[in-house]
CSV table of C-alpha atoms in Angstrom, one decimal:
chain,number,residue,atom,x,y,z
A,1,MET,CA,7.6,10.2,-22.4
A,2,ASP,CA,10.0,10.4,-19.5
A,3,ARG,CA,13.5,8.8,-19.9
A,4,ASN,CA,12.5,7.7,-23.4
A,5,SER,CA,10.1,5.1,-22.0
A,6,GLY,CA,9.1,4.0,-25.5
A,7,SER,CA,12.5,2.4,-25.9
A,8,LEU,CA,12.3,0.4,-22.7
A,9,PRO,CA,11.6,-3.3,-22.7
A,10,ASP,CA,7.9,-3.8,-23.2
A,11,LEU,CA,7.5,-6.9,-20.9
A,12,GLN,CA,4.7,-8.2,-23.0
A,13,GLN,CA,6.0,-11.7,-23.7
A,14,SER,CA,4.3,-14.4,-21.7
A,15,TYR,CA,5.9,-16.3,-18.8
A,16,GLU,CA,4.6,-19.8,-19.1
A,17,LEU,CA,3.4,-21.5,-15.9
A,18,THR,CA,3.0,-25.2,-15.4
A,19,GLU,CA,-0.1,-26.9,-14.1
A,20,GLU,CA,2.0,-28.0,-11.1
A,21,GLN,CA,2.9,-24.3,-10.3
A,22,ILE,CA,-0.7,-23.2,-10.5
A,23,THR,CA,-1.9,-26.1,-8.3
A,24,SER,CA,0.9,-25.4,-5.8
A,25,TYR,CA,-0.1,-21.8,-5.6
A,26,GLY,CA,-3.8,-22.7,-5.0
A,27,LYS,CA,-2.8,-25.0,-2.2
A,28,GLN,CA,-0.1,-22.9,-0.5
A,29,GLY,CA,-1.2,-19.4,-1.2
A,30,HIS,CA,2.3,-18.4,-2.4
A,31,ILE,CA,4.9,-19.3,-4.9
A,32,ARG,CA,8.3,-18.3,-6.1
A,33,LEU,CA,9.0,-18.0,-9.8
A,34,ARG,CA,12.5,-17.6,-11.3
A,35,GLY,CA,13.3,-15.1,-13.9
A,36,VAL,CA,10.0,-13.4,-14.3
A,37,ALA,CA,12.0,-10.4,-15.6
A,38,ASP,CA,15.5,-10.9,-17.0
A,39,GLN,CA,18.6,-9.0,-16.1
A,40,VAL,CA,18.4,-6.7,-19.1
A,41,GLU,CA,14.8,-5.8,-18.3
A,42,VAL,CA,15.6,-5.2,-14.6
A,43,ASN,CA,18.7,-3.1,-15.5
A,44,ALA,CA,16.5,-0.9,-17.7
A,45,TYR,CA,13.9,-0.1,-15.1
A,46,ARG,CA,15.8,-0.2,-11.8
A,47,PRO,CA,17.5,3.3,-12.0
A,48,ILE,CA,14.2,4.9,-13.0
A,49,ILE,CA,12.3,3.4,-10.1
A,50,ASN,CA,15.3,4.3,-7.8
A,51,ASP,CA,15.2,7.9,-8.8
A,52,LEU,CA,11.5,8.2,-8.2
A,53,VAL,CA,11.7,6.5,-4.8
A,54,ARG,CA,14.3,9.0,-3.7
A,55,GLN,CA,12.2,11.9,-5.0
A,56,LEU,CA,9.0,10.7,-3.5
A,57,ASN,CA,10.3,9.5,-0.1
A,58,LYS,CA,9.4,12.1,2.6
A,59,ASN,CA,10.6,10.1,5.6
A,60,SER,CA,13.9,11.6,6.6
A,61,ARG,CA,13.9,10.5,10.2
A,62,PRO,CA,16.7,8.1,11.3
A,63,LEU,CA,15.7,4.5,11.8
A,64,GLU,CA,16.1,4.6,15.5
A,65,GLU,CA,13.4,7.3,15.7
A,66,ARG,CA,10.8,5.4,13.8
A,67,ASP,CA,8.2,2.8,15.0
A,68,THR,CA,8.2,-0.8,13.9
A,69,TYR,CA,6.3,-0.1,10.7
A,70,GLY,CA,8.5,2.8,9.9
A,71,LYS,CA,11.7,0.7,10.4
A,72,ALA,CA,10.4,-2.1,8.2
A,73,PHE,CA,10.8,-0.3,4.8
A,74,ILE,CA,10.5,2.9,2.7
A,75,GLN,CA,7.0,2.5,1.2
A,76,ILE,CA,6.0,4.5,-1.9
A,77,GLY,CA,2.6,3.7,-3.4
A,78,ASN,CA,1.4,4.2,-7.0
A,79,VAL,CA,4.8,5.1,-8.3
A,80,TRP,CA,3.5,4.5,-11.8
A,81,VAL,CA,1.3,7.6,-11.6
A,82,SER,CA,4.5,9.8,-11.5
A,83,SER,CA,6.3,8.2,-14.5
A,84,GLU,CA,5.3,6.8,-17.9
A,85,ALA,CA,8.4,4.7,-17.7
A,86,VAL,CA,7.5,3.1,-14.4
A,87,GLN,CA,3.9,2.7,-15.7
A,88,ARG,CA,5.4,0.6,-18.5
A,89,PHE,CA,6.9,-1.7,-15.9
A,90,VAL,CA,3.9,-1.8,-13.6
A,91,PHE,CA,1.4,-2.4,-16.4
A,92,ALA,CA,3.4,-5.3,-17.9
A,93,ARG,CA,1.0,-7.8,-19.5
A,94,ARG,CA,3.5,-10.6,-18.5
A,95,PHE,CA,3.1,-9.9,-14.8
A,96,ALA,CA,-0.7,-9.5,-14.9
A,97,LYS,CA,-1.1,-12.7,-16.9
A,98,ILE,CA,0.8,-14.6,-14.3
A,99,ALA,CA,-1.5,-13.1,-11.6
A,100,ALA,CA,-4.6,-14.0,-13.5
A,101,GLU,CA,-3.5,-17.6,-14.2
A,102,LEU,CA,-2.5,-18.2,-10.6
A,103,MET,CA,-5.9,-17.0,-9.4
A,104,GLY,CA,-7.7,-18.8,-12.2
A,105,VAL,CA,-9.6,-15.7,-13.4
A,106,ASP,CA,-10.0,-14.2,-16.9
A,107,ARG,CA,-9.3,-10.5,-16.1
A,108,VAL,CA,-7.3,-8.6,-13.5
A,109,ARG,CA,-7.1,-4.9,-12.5
A,110,ILE,CA,-4.3,-3.2,-10.7
A,111,TYR,CA,-5.1,-2.2,-7.1
A,112,ALA,CA,-1.8,-0.3,-6.6
A,113,ASP,CA,2.0,-0.7,-6.9
A,114,GLN,CA,4.3,-0.2,-4.0
A,115,ALA,CA,8.0,0.3,-3.9
A,116,LEU,CA,9.2,-1.4,-0.7
A,117,PHE,CA,12.8,-0.6,0.0
A,118,LYS,CA,14.3,-2.1,3.2
A,119,GLU,CA,17.2,0.1,4.3
A,120,PRO,CA,20.5,-1.2,5.6
A,121,GLY,CA,19.8,-2.0,9.2
A,122,GLY,CA,16.0,-1.9,8.6
A,123,GLY,CA,13.8,-3.8,10.9
A,124,HIS,CA,11.6,-6.9,10.3
A,125,THR,CA,8.2,-6.7,8.7
A,126,PRO,CA,5.7,-8.1,11.2
A,127,TRP,CA,3.3,-10.9,10.4
A,128,HIS,CA,0.2,-9.6,8.7
A,129,GLN,CA,-2.5,-10.1,6.1
A,130,ASP,CA,-2.5,-7.6,3.2
A,131,GLN,CA,-6.3,-7.8,2.6
A,132,ILE,CA,-7.3,-6.3,5.9
A,133,TYR,CA,-6.4,-3.0,4.2
A,134,TRP,CA,-8.4,-3.5,1.0
A,135,PRO,CA,-12.2,-2.8,0.7
A,136,LEU,CA,-12.6,-5.5,-1.9
A,137,ASP,CA,-15.4,-8.0,-1.9
A,138,THR,CA,-13.4,-10.9,-3.4
A,139,ASN,CA,-10.8,-13.5,-2.4
A,140,HIS,CA,-9.2,-13.2,-5.8
A,141,THR,CA,-6.4,-10.9,-4.9
A,142,ILE,CA,-2.7,-11.4,-5.3
A,143,THR,CA,0.6,-9.5,-4.9
A,144,MET,CA,3.7,-9.8,-7.0
A,145,TRP,CA,6.9,-9.1,-5.0
A,146,MET,CA,10.0,-8.6,-7.2
A,147,PRO,CA,13.5,-7.6,-6.1
A,148,LEU,CA,15.4,-5.2,-8.3
A,149,VAL,CA,18.7,-6.3,-6.8
A,150,PRO,CA,20.0,-9.7,-5.8
A,151,ILE,CA,18.8,-10.6,-2.3
A,152,PRO,CA,21.5,-12.5,-0.3
A,153,GLU,CA,20.6,-15.4,1.9
A,154,GLU,CA,21.1,-13.3,5.1
A,155,VAL,CA,18.5,-10.8,4.0
A,156,GLY,CA,16.1,-13.3,2.5
A,157,SER,CA,12.7,-12.9,1.0
A,158,MET,CA,9.3,-13.0,2.7
A,159,THR,CA,8.3,-15.8,5.0
A,160,PHE,CA,4.8,-17.2,4.2
A,161,ALA,CA,2.5,-19.3,6.4
A,162,SER,CA,1.3,-21.9,3.9
A,163,GLY,CA,-2.4,-22.4,3.4
A,164,THR,CA,-3.5,-19.5,5.5
A,165,HIS,CA,-5.2,-17.8,2.5
A,166,LYS,CA,-7.9,-20.4,3.0
A,167,GLN,CA,-8.7,-19.1,6.5
A,168,GLY,CA,-9.8,-15.7,5.3
A,169,HIS,CA,-9.9,-12.9,7.8
A,170,ILE,CA,-7.9,-13.8,10.9
A,171,THR,CA,-7.4,-10.5,12.6
A,172,LYS,CA,-8.0,-6.8,11.9
A,173,GLN,CA,-4.7,-5.8,13.4
A,174,VAL,CA,-2.6,-3.6,11.1
A,175,ILE,CA,1.1,-4.2,10.6
A,176,SER,CA,2.5,-3.7,14.1
A,177,ASP,CA,4.2,-5.4,17.1
A,178,GLU,CA,0.7,-6.5,18.1
A,179,SER,CA,0.0,-8.2,14.8
A,180,HIS,CA,3.3,-9.9,14.9
A,181,ARG,CA,2.6,-11.4,18.4
A,182,THR,CA,-0.9,-12.4,17.6
A,183,LEU,CA,-0.2,-14.0,14.3
A,184,LYS,CA,3.0,-15.6,15.4
A,185,SER,CA,1.1,-17.3,18.2
A,186,TYR,CA,-1.7,-18.3,15.8
A,187,ILE,CA,0.9,-20.0,13.4
A,188,GLU,CA,2.7,-21.8,16.2
A,189,ASP,CA,-0.5,-22.9,18.0
A,190,LYS,CA,-1.9,-24.4,14.8
A,191,GLY,CA,1.4,-25.9,13.7
A,192,ILE,CA,1.3,-24.1,10.3
A,193,GLU,CA,4.2,-24.7,8.0
A,194,THR,CA,6.2,-21.5,7.2
A,195,ILE,CA,8.4,-21.1,4.1
A,196,ASN,CA,11.1,-18.5,3.3
A,197,TYR,CA,12.5,-18.7,-0.2
A,198,GLY,CA,15.8,-17.3,0.9
A,199,GLY,CA,18.1,-15.5,-1.5
A,200,MET,CA,16.6,-14.4,-4.8
A,201,SER,CA,18.0,-13.0,-8.0
A,202,ALA,CA,16.9,-9.6,-9.4
A,203,GLY,CA,13.8,-10.3,-11.5
A,204,ASP,CA,12.7,-13.4,-9.6
A,205,ALA,CA,9.3,-12.9,-8.0
A,206,THR,CA,7.0,-14.3,-5.3
A,207,PHE,CA,3.3,-14.1,-5.7
A,208,HIS,CA,1.0,-14.4,-2.7
A,209,ALA,CA,-2.7,-14.2,-2.0
A,210,GLY,CA,-4.2,-11.3,-0.1
A,211,TRP,CA,-5.1,-13.4,2.9
A,212,THR,CA,-1.8,-15.3,3.1
A,213,LEU,CA,0.0,-14.6,6.3
A,214,HIS,CA,3.5,-13.3,5.7
A,215,SER,CA,6.4,-11.5,7.3
A,216,ALA,CA,10.0,-10.5,6.3
A,217,PRO,CA,13.2,-10.5,8.2
A,218,SER,CA,15.3,-7.5,9.0
A,219,ASN,CA,18.2,-6.3,6.8
A,220,PRO,CA,21.5,-6.8,8.5
A,221,THR,CA,23.6,-5.9,5.4
A,222,GLU,CA,24.8,-2.6,4.0
A,223,GLN,CA,22.7,-3.0,0.9
A,224,MET,CA,19.3,-1.5,0.3
A,225,ARG,CA,16.8,-4.3,-0.4
A,226,GLU,CA,15.0,-2.8,-3.4
A,227,VAL,CA,11.6,-4.4,-4.2
A,228,MET,CA,8.7,-3.5,-6.4
A,229,THR,CA,5.3,-4.9,-5.7
A,230,ILE,CA,2.1,-4.9,-7.7
A,231,ILE,CA,-1.3,-5.8,-6.3
A,232,TYR,CA,-3.9,-7.3,-8.6
A,233,TYR,CA,-7.6,-8.2,-8.2
A,234,ALA,CA,-10.1,-10.0,-10.3
A,235,ASP,CA,-12.5,-8.1,-12.5
A,236,PRO,CA,-15.4,-7.7,-11.9
A,237,THR,CA,-15.2,-7.0,-8.2
A,238,HIS,CA,-17.3,-4.8,-6.0
A,239,LEU,CA,-16.3,-2.6,-3.0
A,240,LEU,CA,-17.1,-3.5,0.5
A,241,GLU,CA,-18.6,-1.2,3.0
A,242,PRO,CA,-15.5,-0.4,5.1
A,243,ASP,CA,-15.4,-2.3,8.5
A,244,SER,CA,-12.2,-0.7,9.8
A,245,ASN,CA,-10.2,2.5,9.7
A,246,ALA,CA,-7.6,0.8,7.4
A,247,ARG,CA,-10.2,-0.1,4.8
A,248,ARG,CA,-12.0,3.2,5.2
A,249,ASN,CA,-8.7,5.0,4.4
A,250,ASP,CA,-8.0,2.8,1.4
A,251,LEU,CA,-11.5,3.4,0.1
A,252,ILE,CA,-11.0,7.2,0.3
A,253,ASN,CA,-7.5,7.2,-1.1
A,254,TRP,CA,-7.7,4.5,-3.8
A,255,PHE,CA,-11.4,4.8,-4.9
A,256,PRO,CA,-12.3,8.5,-4.3
A,257,GLY,CA,-16.0,9.2,-4.7
A,258,LEU,CA,-17.0,5.5,-4.6
A,259,GLN,CA,-18.7,3.6,-1.7
A,260,GLY,CA,-19.5,0.1,-0.6
A,261,GLY,CA,-21.4,-1.8,-3.3
A,262,ASP,CA,-19.9,0.1,-6.3
A,263,ARG,CA,-17.8,-1.6,-8.9
A,264,ALA,CA,-14.1,-1.5,-7.9
A,265,GLU,CA,-12.9,0.4,-10.9
A,266,GLY,CA,-11.6,3.8,-11.9
A,267,PRO,CA,-8.8,5.6,-13.7
A,268,THR,CA,-6.1,4.3,-11.4
A,269,HIS,CA,-7.4,0.7,-11.6
A,270,PRO,CA,-7.3,-0.3,-15.3
A,271,ILE,CA,-7.6,-3.8,-16.5
A,272,LEU,CA,-4.1,-5.1,-17.1
A,273,PHE,CA,-4.9,-8.5,-18.5
A,274,ASP,CA,-8.0,-9.9,-20.2
A,275,ARG,CA,-7.8,-13.5,-21.5
A,276,ARG,CA,-10.6,-12.8,-23.9
A,277,ALA,CA,-9.1,-9.7,-25.4
């Protein structure tokens, strides 16, 4: 095991949700939870995740030479595949149980993890819906977004458009200046409430549904905004026949050898929580 992963915190203990929190998530499509991981746990995993992000990041171009998406963050997917220690973090029963309970399902699989590190001076993340990328035939999808460092008020967390998860597919536009303009106008025209949870402590987390519109501000500080995300979906779920290049690419990359109609499962999508187990 790398970095003596067997001695790392196991993250198996439950985080107890209230009925009010579950109801709020169902209504809003997003929620912030304090202390999902404690400081000791974050301190144990953060340097390991940091090392891997540095090793796996292939984008060496300066910020000013990148497009809007490239300026938004360093993005490394499926970090857990490269490290048993990171796998221990990503596969945490605690996190998966929260995801299942917020969605009201018995079992969840992992879709992927993503390290999203917003560099000092990094740009904003445009308005978008995550689920336009995923060829999943379900609305039971959710992302945990957890900072590994304290996020000051001037950086802030993501901004969510409340209730938009109930609208389903709004646009096929991928994360871009175009998606930002289109969806910003959509939110303003419909008078949709937006919420930014502001500063967050390391180990706090937000959870949001796959269809929830969200964006994130730029990083005006000298500190890297280090965040790990984990995407979950209910089991059983079947795959959709891709209706866009984004979904076609995800089908090829995340579900090799499978096609629309097949069960959304495989060696990189294990069940991480089963209420009946």
